[in-house]
DNA sequence: GTATAACACGAACACTTGTTCGCTGTCAAT
DNA sequence: ATTGACAGCGAACAAGTGTTCGTGTTATAC
């Protein structure tokens, strides 16, 4: 006969009770459980403890203080919760957040991560699997593209680019450059000695050749993220 | 700095608390401790718990129910008590008591253990180390010698003999015999076929030779105990 | 839509439990 | 003989803690 699963509150009660027992050497009171789990009423705690007893997770001795005892079934539950918790923690560690530092538009230089890192709002972060990056996540930042000026870089309006602050580039890197002091562009960078070739990602478009003095590298593009509207 | 040893009550409190904790999964209340240890007043239990806390055997959380916690020092104490208890038990098992069933006098037959065993008074028992006996202690009995009639057996008035009920003897055994239906004597027994030789323990005295029909063996002497007056 | 069960809640109450108080007895030190 | 420390005690009290009651909300079954 299948039994009803534990409610979230009941799971919290068990976990709190186990931890309290380990830490204090005695079971918690009904009021201590309520406080920890966010239940103001002793009768609601009492009701849930009754349900846990019914389901076999604990025993109760009536009319004595701290009259709870967790059963082996509770221990097994705790173990499976711990394993699940470890799996979740592992997943969380593989999941990283990169600050969304602002916008990238043609007419302004890139704001690098260093400018915003201490103050970014976590709600504006971009979440990625760690495995998707070839770099350590520290110091990276994200920018949202505004306008069509990056179409030659195969980047649409609204896309997000993940960048690493970097002021020199190797041939072939896609970089954000502040060009001739009036335009930001995303292009593959090639240093040809006396001149810089900036090659669009769109293969049907021609490269441009500029004097090295007119180029200011502001970061390397690691990823481009396009989301469905 | 040497500290005061635990009082008997304090030791009992610790041991009870440890056992209660193991069995119930929670510490006892002050009233439960009092009941177990024979203290009627909660303030006396409270006083002793305060002393145990002072001495480092437990911690107390004030103003909470079941607010005791045994320390590692208490655990070490419990271990040493257990070891001492085991040693005591071992010594007690090596110590045996043999019922002092009565007197041995020349003019009466020996009262054997079987006659008295169910009713002997433990205060009249003789206590011995088990190692001093070559026999199992079951069924043995002790008699106190009255008179000088056993001097030829090197047994003085007032000595105690430990006997085993036995109605046949091997050559050389010292036995109590009821001789010619009128005398108890303690002698080394030799069966010479047509006659029995009863040899005094005192080597300067002569043996006596009797018809087997005139001899009734009543027990074998295992030990003679002589105590300072 | 209705009835029922499950879940939730605040409040009052009953009982358990720890602390405090005033007193007594014993023993060691002076 | 007196005094102080220690241990013990019964009783009262304060606070902690579990149980019960009446009511409300939500989910489920029919």
XYZ file of C-alpha atoms in Angstrom, chain B residues 11-135:
125
model
C 28.393 8.539 40.593
C 24.941 7.023 40.544
C 23.550 10.149 38.909
C 26.126 9.959 36.129
C 25.579 6.303 35.490
C 21.821 6.617 35.503
C 21.984 9.590 33.149
C 24.205 7.746 30.689
C 21.948 4.704 30.668
C 18.795 6.780 30.353
C 20.297 8.697 27.443
C 21.263 5.473 25.656
C 17.847 3.963 26.176
C 15.561 6.950 25.615
C 17.401 9.208 23.200
C 17.006 12.173 25.534
C 18.401 13.254 28.873
C 16.378 12.597 32.033
C 14.520 15.241 34.012
C 15.549 16.216 37.520
C 12.599 14.298 38.908
C 13.512 11.180 36.914
C 17.058 11.328 38.266
C 15.760 11.759 41.807
C 13.435 8.803 41.489
C 16.168 6.547 40.129
C 18.791 7.542 42.675
C 16.508 7.729 45.719
C 16.428 11.495 46.252
C 13.002 12.904 47.015
C 13.831 16.573 46.674
C 14.396 18.289 43.348
C 16.677 20.785 45.073
C 19.073 18.067 46.202
C 19.246 16.669 42.691
C 19.797 20.218 41.455
C 22.573 20.745 44.004
C 24.377 17.553 42.969
C 24.020 18.343 39.272
C 25.597 21.700 40.030
C 28.513 19.906 41.677
C 28.930 17.560 38.717
C 28.976 20.576 36.429
C 31.594 22.236 38.625
C 33.707 19.099 38.435
C 33.404 19.015 34.649
C 31.330 15.857 34.221
C 28.347 17.563 32.649
C 27.077 20.803 31.153
C 23.736 22.366 31.953
C 21.620 24.668 29.819
C 19.570 26.750 32.253
C 15.800 27.154 32.044
C 15.162 24.437 29.478
C 13.705 21.035 30.042
C 16.189 18.141 29.979
C 19.026 20.621 29.758
C 21.849 18.245 30.735
C 24.686 17.079 28.582
C 27.370 14.611 29.663
C 30.924 15.590 28.836
C 33.795 13.423 27.612
C 35.059 13.345 31.174
C 31.809 11.651 32.164
C 32.335 9.154 29.376
C 35.816 8.364 30.651
C 34.430 7.982 34.157
C 31.761 5.628 32.896
C 34.395 3.555 31.165
C 36.525 3.294 34.285
C 33.458 2.367 36.328
C 32.613 -0.322 33.828
C 36.118 -1.707 34.036
C 36.052 -1.624 37.806
C 32.648 -3.269 37.793
C 33.949 -6.054 35.580
C 36.944 -6.571 37.875
C 34.671 -6.724 40.929
C 32.358 -9.166 39.227
C 35.312 -11.327 38.341
C 36.554 -11.317 41.946
C 33.062 -12.100 43.240
C 32.881 -15.079 40.909
C 36.172 -16.333 42.341
C 34.854 -16.046 45.888
C 32.638 -18.866 47.077
C 30.652 -19.575 50.183
C 30.285 -22.992 51.718
C 27.571 -23.619 54.295
C 28.760 -24.210 57.857
C 26.436 -27.070 58.557
C 27.246 -27.737 62.191
C 29.747 -29.426 64.431
C 31.794 -32.552 64.201
C 32.158 -34.359 67.551
C 33.474 -37.781 68.322
C 30.260 -39.164 69.705
C 27.921 -38.386 66.801
C 27.829 -39.159 63.080
C 28.641 -36.362 60.636
C 25.725 -34.234 59.462
C 26.174 -34.108 55.742
C 25.434 -31.132 53.542
C 22.392 -32.853 52.101
C 20.713 -32.672 55.467
C 20.935 -28.900 55.775
C 21.479 -27.312 52.371
C 18.122 -25.720 51.753
C 18.024 -24.000 55.106
C 21.501 -22.858 56.036
C 22.015 -19.344 57.229
C 24.310 -17.382 54.929
C 25.901 -15.656 57.908
C 27.294 -19.059 58.965
C 28.923 -19.705 55.639
C 32.639 -20.110 55.152
C 34.088 -17.913 52.458
C 36.925 -19.189 50.295
C 38.712 -18.394 47.093
C 37.569 -20.810 44.420
C 41.176 -21.420 43.481
C 41.841 -23.113 46.807
C 39.600 -26.002 45.957
C 40.275 -28.908 43.659
C 36.543 -29.600 43.437
